[in-house]
PDB file of C-alpha atoms and ligand atoms in Angstrom:
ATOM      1  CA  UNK H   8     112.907  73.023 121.601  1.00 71.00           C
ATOM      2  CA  UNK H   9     110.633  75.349 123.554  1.00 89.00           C
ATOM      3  CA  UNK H  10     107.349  77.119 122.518  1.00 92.00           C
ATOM      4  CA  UNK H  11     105.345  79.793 124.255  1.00 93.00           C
ATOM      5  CA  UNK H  12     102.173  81.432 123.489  1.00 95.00           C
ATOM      6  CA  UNK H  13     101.442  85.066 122.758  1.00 94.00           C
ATOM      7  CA  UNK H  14      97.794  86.394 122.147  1.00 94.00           C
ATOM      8  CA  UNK H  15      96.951  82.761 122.184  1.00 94.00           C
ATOM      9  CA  UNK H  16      98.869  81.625 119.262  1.00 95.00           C
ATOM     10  CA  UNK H  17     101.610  79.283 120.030  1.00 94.00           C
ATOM     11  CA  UNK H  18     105.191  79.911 118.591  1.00 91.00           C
ATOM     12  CA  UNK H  19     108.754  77.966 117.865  1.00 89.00           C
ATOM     13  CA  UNK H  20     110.761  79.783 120.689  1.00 87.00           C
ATOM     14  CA  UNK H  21     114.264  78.625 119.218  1.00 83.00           C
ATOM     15  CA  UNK H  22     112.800  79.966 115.683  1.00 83.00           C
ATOM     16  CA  UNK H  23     110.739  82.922 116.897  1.00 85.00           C
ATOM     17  CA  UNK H  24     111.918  84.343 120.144  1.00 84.00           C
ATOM     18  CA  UNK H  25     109.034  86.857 121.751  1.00 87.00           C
ATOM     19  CA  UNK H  26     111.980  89.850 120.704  1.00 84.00           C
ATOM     20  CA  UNK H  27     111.424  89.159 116.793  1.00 83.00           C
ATOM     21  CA  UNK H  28     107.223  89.664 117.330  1.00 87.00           C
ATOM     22  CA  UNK H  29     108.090  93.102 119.250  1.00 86.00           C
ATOM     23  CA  UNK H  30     110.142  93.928 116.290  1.00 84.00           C
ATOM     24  CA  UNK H  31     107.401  93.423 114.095  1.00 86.00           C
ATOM     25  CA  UNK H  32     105.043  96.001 115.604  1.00 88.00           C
ATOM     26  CA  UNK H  33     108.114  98.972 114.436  1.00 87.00           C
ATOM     27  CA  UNK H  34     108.793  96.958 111.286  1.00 87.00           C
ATOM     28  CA  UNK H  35     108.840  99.454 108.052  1.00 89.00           C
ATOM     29  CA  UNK H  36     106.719  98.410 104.843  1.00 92.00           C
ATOM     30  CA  UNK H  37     107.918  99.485 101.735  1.00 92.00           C
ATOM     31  CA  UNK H  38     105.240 100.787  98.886  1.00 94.00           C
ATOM     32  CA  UNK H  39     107.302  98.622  96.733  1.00 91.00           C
ATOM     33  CA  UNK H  40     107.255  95.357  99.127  1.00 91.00           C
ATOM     34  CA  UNK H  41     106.117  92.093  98.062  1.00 92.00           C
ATOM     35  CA  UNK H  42     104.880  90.242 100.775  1.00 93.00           C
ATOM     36  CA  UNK H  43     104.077  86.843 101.012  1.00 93.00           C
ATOM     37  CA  UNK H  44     101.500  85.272 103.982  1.00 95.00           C
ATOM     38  CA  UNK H  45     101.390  81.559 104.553  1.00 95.00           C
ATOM     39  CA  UNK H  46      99.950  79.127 107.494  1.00 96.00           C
ATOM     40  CA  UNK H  47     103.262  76.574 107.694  1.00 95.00           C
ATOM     41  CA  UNK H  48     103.689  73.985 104.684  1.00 96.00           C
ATOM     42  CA  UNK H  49     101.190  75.431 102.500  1.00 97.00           C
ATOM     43  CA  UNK H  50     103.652  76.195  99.512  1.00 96.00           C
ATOM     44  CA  UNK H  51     105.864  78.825 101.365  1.00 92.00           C
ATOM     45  CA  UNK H  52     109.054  78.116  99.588  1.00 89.00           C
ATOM     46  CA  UNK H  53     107.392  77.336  96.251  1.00 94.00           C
ATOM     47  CA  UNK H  54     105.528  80.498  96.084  1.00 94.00           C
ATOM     48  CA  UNK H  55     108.855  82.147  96.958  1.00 88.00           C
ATOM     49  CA  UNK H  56     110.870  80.651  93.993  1.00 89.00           C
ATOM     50  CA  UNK H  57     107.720  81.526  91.759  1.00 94.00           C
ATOM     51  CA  UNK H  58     107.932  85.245  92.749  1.00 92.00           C
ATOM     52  CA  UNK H  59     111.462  84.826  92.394  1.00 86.00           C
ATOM     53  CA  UNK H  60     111.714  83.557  88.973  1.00 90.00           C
ATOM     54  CA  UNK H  61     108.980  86.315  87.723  1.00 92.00           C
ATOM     55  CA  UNK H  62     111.184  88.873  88.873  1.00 88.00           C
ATOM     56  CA  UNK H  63     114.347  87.404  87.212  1.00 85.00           C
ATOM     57  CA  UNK H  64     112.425  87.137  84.137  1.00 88.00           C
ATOM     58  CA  UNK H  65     111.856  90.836  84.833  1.00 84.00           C
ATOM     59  CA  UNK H  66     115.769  91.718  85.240  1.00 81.00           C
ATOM     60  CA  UNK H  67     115.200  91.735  88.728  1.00 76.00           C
ATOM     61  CA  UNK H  68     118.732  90.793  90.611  1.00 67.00           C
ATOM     62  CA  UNK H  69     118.536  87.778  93.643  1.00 61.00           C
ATOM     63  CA  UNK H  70     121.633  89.787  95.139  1.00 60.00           C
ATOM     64  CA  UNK H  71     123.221  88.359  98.141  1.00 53.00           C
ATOM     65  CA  UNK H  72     123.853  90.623 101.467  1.00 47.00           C
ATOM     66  CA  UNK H  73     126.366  90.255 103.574  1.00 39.00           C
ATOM     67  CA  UNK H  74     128.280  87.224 102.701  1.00 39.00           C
ATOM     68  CA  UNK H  75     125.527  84.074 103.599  1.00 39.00           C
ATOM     69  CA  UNK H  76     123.154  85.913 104.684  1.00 40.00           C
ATOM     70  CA  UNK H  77     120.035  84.921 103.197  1.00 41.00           C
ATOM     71  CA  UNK H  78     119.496  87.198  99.866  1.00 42.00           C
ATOM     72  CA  UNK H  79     116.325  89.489  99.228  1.00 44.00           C
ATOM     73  CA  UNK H  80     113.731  86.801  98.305  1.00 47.00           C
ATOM     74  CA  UNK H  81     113.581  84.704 101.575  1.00 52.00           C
ATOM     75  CA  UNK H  82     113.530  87.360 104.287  1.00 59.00           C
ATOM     76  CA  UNK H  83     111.025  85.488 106.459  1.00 64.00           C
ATOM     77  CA  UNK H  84     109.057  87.845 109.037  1.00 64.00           C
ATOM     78  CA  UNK H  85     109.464  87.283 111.831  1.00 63.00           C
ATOM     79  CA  UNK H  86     112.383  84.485 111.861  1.00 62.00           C
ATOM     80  CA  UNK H  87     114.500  87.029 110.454  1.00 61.00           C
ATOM     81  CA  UNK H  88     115.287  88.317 114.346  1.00 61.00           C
ATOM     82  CA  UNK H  89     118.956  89.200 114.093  1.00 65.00           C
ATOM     83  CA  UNK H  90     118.829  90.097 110.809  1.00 65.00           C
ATOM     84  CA  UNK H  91     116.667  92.840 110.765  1.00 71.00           C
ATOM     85  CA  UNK H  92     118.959  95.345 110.166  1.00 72.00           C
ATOM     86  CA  UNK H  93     119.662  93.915 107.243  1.00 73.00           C
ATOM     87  CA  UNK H  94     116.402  93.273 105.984  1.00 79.00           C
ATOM     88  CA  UNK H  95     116.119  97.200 106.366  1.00 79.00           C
ATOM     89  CA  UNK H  96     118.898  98.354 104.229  1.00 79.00           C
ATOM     90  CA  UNK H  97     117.832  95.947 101.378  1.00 78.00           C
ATOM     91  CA  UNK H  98     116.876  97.226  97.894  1.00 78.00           C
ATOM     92  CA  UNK H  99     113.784  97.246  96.830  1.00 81.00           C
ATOM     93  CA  UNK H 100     111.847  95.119  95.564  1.00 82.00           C
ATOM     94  CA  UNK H 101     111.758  93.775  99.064  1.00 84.00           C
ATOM     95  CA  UNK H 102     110.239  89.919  98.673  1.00 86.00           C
ATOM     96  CA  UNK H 103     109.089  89.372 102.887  1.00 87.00           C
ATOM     97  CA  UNK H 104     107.454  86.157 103.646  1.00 87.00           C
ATOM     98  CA  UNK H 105     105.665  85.333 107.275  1.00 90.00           C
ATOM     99  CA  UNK H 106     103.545  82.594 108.673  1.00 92.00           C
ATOM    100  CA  UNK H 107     102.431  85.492 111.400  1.00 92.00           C
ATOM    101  CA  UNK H 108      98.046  85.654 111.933  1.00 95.00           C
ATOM    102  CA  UNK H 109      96.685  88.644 110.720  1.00 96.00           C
ATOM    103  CA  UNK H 110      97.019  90.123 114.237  1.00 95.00           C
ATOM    104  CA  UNK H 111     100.338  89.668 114.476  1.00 93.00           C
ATOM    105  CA  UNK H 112     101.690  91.806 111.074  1.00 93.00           C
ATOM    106  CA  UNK H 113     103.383  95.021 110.953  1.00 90.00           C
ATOM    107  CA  UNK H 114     101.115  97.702 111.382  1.00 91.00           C
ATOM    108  CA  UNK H 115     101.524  99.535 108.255  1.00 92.00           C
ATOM    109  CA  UNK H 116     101.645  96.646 105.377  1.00 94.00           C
ATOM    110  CA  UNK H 117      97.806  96.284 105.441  1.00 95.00           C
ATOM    111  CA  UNK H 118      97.222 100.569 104.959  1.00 94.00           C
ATOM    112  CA  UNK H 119     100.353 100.485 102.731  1.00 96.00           C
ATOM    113  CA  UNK H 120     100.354  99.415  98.194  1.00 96.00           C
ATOM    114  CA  UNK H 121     102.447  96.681  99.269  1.00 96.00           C
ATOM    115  CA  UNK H 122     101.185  93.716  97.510  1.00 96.00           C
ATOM    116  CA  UNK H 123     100.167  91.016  99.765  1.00 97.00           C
ATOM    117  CA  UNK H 124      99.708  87.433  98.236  1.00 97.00           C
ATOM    118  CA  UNK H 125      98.138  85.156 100.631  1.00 98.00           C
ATOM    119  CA  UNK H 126      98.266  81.396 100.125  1.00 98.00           C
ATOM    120  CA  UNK H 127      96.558  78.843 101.202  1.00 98.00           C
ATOM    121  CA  UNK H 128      96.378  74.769 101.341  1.00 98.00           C
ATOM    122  CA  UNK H 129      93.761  72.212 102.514  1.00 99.00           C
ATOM    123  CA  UNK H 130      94.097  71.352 105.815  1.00 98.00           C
ATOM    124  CA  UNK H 131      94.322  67.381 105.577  1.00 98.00           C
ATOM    125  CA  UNK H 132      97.320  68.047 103.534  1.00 98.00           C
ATOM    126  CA  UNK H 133      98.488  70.925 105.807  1.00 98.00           C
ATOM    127  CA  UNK H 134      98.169  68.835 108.782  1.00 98.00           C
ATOM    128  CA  UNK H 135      99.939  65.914 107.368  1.00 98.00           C
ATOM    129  CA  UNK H 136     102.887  68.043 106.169  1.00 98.00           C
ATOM    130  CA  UNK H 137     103.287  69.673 109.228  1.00 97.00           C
ATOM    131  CA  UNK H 138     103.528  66.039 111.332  1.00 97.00           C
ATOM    132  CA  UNK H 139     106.624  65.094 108.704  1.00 96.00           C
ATOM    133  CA  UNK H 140     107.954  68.097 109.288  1.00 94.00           C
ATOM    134  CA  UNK H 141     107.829  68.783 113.097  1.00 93.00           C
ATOM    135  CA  UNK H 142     109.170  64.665 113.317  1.00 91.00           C
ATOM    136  CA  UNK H 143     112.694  65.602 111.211  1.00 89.00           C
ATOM    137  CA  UNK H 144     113.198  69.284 112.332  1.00 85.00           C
ATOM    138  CA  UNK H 145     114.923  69.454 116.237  1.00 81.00           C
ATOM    139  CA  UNK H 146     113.565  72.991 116.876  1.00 80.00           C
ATOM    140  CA  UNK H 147     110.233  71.944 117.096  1.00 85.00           C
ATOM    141  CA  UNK H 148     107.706  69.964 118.469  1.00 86.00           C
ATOM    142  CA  UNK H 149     108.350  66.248 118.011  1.00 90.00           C
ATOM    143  CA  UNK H 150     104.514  64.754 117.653  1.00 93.00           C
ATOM    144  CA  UNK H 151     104.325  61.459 119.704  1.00 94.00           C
ATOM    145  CA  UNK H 152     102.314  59.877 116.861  1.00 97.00           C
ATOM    146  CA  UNK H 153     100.136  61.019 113.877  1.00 98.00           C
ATOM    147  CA  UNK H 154      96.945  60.329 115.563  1.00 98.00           C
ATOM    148  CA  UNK H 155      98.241  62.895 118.847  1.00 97.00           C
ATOM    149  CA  UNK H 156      99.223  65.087 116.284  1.00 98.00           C
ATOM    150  CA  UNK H 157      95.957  64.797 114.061  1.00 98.00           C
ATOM    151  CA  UNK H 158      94.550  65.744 117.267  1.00 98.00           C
ATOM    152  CA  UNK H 159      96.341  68.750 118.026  1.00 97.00           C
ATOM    153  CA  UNK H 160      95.708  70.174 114.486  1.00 98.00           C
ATOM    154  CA  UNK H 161      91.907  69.736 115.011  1.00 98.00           C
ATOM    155  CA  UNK H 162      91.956  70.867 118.609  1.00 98.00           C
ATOM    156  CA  UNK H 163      94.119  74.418 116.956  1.00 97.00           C
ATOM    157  CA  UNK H 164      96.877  73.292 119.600  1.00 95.00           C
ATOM    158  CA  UNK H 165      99.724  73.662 117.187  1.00 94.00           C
ATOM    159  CA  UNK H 166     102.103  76.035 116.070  1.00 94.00           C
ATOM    160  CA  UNK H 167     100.930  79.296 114.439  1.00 94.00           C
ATOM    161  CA  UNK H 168      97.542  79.268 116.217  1.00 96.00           C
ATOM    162  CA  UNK H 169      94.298  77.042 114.677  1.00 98.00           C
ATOM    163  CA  UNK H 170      94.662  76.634 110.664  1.00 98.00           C
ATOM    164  CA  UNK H 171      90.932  78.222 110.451  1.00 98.00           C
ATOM    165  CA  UNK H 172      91.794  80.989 112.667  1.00 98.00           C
ATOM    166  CA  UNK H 173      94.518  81.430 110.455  1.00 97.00           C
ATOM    167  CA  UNK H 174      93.188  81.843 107.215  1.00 98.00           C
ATOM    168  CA  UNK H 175      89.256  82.960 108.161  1.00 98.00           C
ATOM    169  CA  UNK H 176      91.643  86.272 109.361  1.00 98.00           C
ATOM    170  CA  UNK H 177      92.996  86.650 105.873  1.00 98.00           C
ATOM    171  CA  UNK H 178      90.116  85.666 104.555  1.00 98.00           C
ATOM    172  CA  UNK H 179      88.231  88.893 105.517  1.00 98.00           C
ATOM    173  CA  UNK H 180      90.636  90.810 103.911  1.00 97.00           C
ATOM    174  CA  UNK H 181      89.679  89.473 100.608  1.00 95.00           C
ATOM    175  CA  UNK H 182      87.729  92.450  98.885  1.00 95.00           C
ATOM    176  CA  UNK H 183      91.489  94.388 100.147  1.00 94.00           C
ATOM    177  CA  UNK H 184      92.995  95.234  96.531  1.00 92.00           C
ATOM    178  CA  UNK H 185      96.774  95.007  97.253  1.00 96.00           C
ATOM    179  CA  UNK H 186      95.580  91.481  98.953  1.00 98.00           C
ATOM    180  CA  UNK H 187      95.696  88.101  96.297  1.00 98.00           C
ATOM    181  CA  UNK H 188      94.406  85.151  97.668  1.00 98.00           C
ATOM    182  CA  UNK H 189      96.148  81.500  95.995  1.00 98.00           C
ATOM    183  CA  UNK H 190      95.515  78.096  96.886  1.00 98.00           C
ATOM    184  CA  UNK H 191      98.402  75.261  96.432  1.00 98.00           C
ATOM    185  CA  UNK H 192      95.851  73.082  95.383  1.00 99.00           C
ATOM    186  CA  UNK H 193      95.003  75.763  92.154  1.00 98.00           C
ATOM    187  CA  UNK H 194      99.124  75.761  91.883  1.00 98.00           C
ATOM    188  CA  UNK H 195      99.587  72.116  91.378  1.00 98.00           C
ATOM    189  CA  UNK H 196      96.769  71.830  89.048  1.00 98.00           C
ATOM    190  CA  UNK H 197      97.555  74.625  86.599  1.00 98.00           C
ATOM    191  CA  UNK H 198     100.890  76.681  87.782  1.00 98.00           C
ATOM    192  CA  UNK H 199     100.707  78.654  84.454  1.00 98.00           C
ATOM    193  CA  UNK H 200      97.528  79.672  84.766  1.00 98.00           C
ATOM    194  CA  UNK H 201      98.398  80.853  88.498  1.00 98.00           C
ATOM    195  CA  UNK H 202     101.601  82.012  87.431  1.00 98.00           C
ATOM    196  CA  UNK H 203      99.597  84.679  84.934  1.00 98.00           C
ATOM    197  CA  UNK H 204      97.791  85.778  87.960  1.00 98.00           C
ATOM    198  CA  UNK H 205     100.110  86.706  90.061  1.00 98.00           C
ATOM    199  CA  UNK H 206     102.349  88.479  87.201  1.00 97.00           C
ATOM    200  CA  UNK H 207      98.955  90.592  86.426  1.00 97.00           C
ATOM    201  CA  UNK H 208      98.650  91.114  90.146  1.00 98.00           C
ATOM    202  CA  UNK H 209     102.348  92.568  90.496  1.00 96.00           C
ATOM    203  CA  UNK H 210     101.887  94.186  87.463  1.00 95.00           C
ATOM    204  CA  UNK H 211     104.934  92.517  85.768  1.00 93.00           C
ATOM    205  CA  UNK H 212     103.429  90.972  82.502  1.00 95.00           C
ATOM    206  CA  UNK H 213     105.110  88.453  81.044  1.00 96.00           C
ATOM    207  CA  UNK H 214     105.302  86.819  77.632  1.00 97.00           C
ATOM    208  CA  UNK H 215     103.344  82.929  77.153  1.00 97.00           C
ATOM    209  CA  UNK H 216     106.963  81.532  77.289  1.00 97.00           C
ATOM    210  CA  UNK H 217     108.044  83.482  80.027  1.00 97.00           C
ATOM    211  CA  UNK H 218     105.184  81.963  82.092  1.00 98.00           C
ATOM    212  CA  UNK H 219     106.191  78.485  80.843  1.00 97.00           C
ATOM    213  CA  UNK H 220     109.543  79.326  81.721  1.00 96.00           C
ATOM    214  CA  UNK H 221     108.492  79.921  85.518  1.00 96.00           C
ATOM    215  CA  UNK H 222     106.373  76.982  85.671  1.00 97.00           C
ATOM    216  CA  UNK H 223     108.992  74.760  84.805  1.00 97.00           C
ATOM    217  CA  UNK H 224     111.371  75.976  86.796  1.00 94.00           C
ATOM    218  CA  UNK H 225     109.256  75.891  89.602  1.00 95.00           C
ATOM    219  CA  UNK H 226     107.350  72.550  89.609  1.00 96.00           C
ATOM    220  CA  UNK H 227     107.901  69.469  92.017  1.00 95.00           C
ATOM    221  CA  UNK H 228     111.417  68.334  90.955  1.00 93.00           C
ATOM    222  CA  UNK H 229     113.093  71.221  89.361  1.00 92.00           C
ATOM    223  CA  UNK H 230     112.774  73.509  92.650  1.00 85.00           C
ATOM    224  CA  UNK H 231     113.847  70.610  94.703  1.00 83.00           C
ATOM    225  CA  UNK H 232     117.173  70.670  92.608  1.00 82.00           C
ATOM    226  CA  UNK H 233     117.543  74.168  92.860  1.00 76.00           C
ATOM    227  CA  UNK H 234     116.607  74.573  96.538  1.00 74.00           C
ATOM    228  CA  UNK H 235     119.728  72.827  96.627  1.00 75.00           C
ATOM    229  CA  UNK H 236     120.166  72.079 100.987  1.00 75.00           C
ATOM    230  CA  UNK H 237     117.262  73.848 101.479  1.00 71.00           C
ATOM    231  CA  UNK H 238     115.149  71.571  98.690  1.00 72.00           C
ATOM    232  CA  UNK H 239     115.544  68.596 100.920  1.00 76.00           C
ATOM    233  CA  UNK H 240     114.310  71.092 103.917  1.00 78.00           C
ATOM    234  CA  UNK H 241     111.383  71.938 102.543  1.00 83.00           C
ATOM    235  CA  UNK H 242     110.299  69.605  99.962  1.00 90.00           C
ATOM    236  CA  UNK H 243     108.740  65.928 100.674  1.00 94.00           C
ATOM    237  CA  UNK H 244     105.400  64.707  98.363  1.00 96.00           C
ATOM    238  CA  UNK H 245     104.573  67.722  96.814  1.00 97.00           C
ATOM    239  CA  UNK H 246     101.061  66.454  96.203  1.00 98.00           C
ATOM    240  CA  UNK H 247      97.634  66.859  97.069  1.00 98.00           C
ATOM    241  CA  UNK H 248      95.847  63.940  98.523  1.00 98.00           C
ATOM    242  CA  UNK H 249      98.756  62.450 100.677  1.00 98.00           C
ATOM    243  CA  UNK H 250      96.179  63.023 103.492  1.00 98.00           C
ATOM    244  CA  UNK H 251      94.609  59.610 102.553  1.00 98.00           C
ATOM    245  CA  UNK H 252      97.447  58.061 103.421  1.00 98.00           C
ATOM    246  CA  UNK H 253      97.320  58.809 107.134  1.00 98.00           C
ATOM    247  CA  UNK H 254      93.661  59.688 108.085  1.00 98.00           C
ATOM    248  CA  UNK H 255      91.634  57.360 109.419  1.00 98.00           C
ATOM    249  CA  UNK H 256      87.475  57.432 108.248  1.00 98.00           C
ATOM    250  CA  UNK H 257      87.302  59.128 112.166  1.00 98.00           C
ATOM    251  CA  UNK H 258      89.728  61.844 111.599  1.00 98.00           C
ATOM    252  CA  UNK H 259      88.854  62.657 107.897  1.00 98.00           C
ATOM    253  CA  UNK H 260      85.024  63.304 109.353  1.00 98.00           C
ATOM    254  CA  UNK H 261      86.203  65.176 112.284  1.00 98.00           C
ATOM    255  CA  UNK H 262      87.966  67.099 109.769  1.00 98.00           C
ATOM    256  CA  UNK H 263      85.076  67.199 107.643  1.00 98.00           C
ATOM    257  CA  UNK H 264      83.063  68.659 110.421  1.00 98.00           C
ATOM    258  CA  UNK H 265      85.380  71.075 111.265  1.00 98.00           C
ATOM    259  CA  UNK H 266      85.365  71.907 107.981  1.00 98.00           C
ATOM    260  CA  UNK H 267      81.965  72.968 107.728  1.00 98.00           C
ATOM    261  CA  UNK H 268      81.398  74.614 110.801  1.00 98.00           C
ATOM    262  CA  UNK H 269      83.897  76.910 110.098  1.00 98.00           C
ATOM    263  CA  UNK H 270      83.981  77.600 106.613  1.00 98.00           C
ATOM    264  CA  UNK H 271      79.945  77.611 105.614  1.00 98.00           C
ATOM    265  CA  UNK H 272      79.030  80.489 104.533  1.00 96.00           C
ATOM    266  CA  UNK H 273      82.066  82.459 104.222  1.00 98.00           C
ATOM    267  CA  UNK H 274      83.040  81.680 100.472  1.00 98.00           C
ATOM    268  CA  UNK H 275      86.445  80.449 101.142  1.00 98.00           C
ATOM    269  CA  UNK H 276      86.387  76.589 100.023  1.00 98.00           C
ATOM    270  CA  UNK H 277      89.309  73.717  99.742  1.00 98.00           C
ATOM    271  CA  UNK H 278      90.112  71.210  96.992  1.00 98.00           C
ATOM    272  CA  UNK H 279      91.114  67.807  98.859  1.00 98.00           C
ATOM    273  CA  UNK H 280      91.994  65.683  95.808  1.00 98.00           C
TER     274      UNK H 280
HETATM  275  S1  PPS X 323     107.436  75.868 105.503  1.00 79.05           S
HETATM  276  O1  PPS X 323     108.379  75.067 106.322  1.00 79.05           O
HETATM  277  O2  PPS X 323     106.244  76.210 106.301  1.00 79.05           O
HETATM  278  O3  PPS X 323     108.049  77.046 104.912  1.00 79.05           O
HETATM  279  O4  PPS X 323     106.957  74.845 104.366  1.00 79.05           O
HETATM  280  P1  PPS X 323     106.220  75.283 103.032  1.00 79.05           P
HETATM  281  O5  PPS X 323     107.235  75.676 102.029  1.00 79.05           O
HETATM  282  O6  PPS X 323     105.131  76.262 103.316  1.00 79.05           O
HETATM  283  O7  PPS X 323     105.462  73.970 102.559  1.00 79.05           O
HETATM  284  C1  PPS X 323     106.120  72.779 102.293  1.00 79.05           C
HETATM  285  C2  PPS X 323     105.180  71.919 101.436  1.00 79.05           C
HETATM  286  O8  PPS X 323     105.152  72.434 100.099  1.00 79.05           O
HETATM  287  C3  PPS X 323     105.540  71.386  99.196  1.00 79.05           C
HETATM  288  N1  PPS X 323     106.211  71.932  98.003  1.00 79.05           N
HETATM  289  C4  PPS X 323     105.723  71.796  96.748  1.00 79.05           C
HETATM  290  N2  PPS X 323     104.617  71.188  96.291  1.00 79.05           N
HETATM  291  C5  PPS X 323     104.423  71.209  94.935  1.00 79.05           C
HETATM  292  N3  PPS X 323     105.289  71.772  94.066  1.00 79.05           N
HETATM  293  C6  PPS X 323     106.410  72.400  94.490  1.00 79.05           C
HETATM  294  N4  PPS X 323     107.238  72.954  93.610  1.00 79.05           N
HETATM  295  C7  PPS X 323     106.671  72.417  95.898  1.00 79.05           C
HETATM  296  N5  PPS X 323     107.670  72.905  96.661  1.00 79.05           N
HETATM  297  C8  PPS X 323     107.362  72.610  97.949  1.00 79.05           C
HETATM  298  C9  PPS X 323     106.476  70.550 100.063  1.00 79.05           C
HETATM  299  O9  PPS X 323     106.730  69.297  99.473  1.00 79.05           O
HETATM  300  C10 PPS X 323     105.672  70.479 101.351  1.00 79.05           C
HETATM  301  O10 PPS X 323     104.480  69.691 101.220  1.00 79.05           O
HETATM  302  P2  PPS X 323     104.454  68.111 101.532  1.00 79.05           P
HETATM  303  O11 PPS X 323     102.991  67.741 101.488  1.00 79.05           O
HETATM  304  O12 PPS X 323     105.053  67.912 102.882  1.00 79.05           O
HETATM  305  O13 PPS X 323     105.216  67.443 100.439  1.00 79.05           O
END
């Protein structure tokens, strides 16, 4: 496991070596490109099988490249490294996901009709996700303990730069309008009603069934079954709230401070519970 930082923003070296950002700055949008922006365990994956499961219900073909190579819908920017080449040649519509800051994307998505959907997730939750995560997966970090790594979080000493860095960089963006902004919070309250939104924001209407159709194949258990491998990756609680479970009343008011310094007045708000 090794990490480095560039601009300031701290990245998985085994995951991200400094070759795949430089490849980024050349990195060709399509008109047709569907890109998908995410700070780490907001709803990455999920939002991917959503997209994924609108375009099927559009005809759209998941076609495989290359063998094992990961098909169209999970190119990740900038992970994808080696595979770049690939990601290139690919049909469109080209479904790109990245956790980069808004610094860090390819020059021409944000002037481009690309349509970008950014989503986003409290940060309690975030935070909490994250520490499961970094503990099980080799190539990164492995936190001490929850309270070093509640720490960490707060203090923006984690990978992928501070979470309000992060999405206050989006967040500017918002009156963009190829740019959607979601919240995993809105997705686990009401996917069908998100669901609508992001078929009238891709322009691919769907019927009242379809939509139900994508919501249930898409919530909590179904995706983790057809994640297959990858389901026990990148699924764990699938919930909002879990924070409670590991924040002390000191943290969750650090948090809440944080919270408020950096969010008043800028219209971008979090549901906790
Ligand atoms: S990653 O590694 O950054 O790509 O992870 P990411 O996919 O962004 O986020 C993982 C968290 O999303 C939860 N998840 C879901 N929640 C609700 N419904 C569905 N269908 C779903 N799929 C994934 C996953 O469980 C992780 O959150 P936690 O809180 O750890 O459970």
């Amino acid at each position: 496991m090794s990490t480095y930082k560039e601009r300031g923003v701290m990245f998985p070296g085994d995951i991200v070596p400094r070759s795949n950002l430089e490849l980024l700055k050349t990195f060709d949008i399509r008109d047709d490109d569907i890109m998908l922006i995410t700070y780490p365990k907001t709803g990455t994956w999920w939002l991917h099988q959503v997209i994924k499961q609108i375009l099927a219900e559009q005809g759209v073909k998941d076609e495989k490249y290359l063998g094992n190579i990961p098909n169209l819908i999970e190119f990740t920017l900038p992970v994808i490294g080696p595979l770049a080449e690939v990601v290139k040649t690919a049909p469109s519509p080209r479904v790109l996901a990245t956790h980069v800051p808004v610094d860090f994307l390819p020059p021409g998505l944000l002037g481009s009709k690309a349509k970008i959907i950014v989503l986003m997730r409290n940060p309690k939750d975030t935070a909490v996700s994250m520490f499961h995560f970094s503990q099980k997966r080799p190539e990164l970090p492995t936190p001490e303990s929850w309270n070093s790594f509640a720490q960490q979080f707060l203090a923006g000493d984690c990978l992928w730069g501070p979470f309000y860095d992060h999405v206050l960089g989006y967040w500017k963006l918002k009156d963009q309008h190829n740019i959607l902004f979601l919240k995993y919070e809105d997705m686990k309250k009401d996917l069908p009603a998100e669901v609508k939104k992001l078929c009238s924001f891709l322009e691919k209407p769907l019927s009242d069934e379809e939509v139900q159709a994508v919501a249930a194949a898409t919530q909590f258990d179904s995706m983790k079954n057809t994640l297959g491998e990858k389901g026990q990756v990148f699924t764990r609680k699938g919930v909002i709230g879990d924070w409670k479970n590991y924040f002390s009343d000191d943290q969750s008011r650090a948090y809440d401070e944080q919270y408020r310094e950096r969010l008043s007045n800028t219209g971008l708000e979090f549901q906790f519970e």
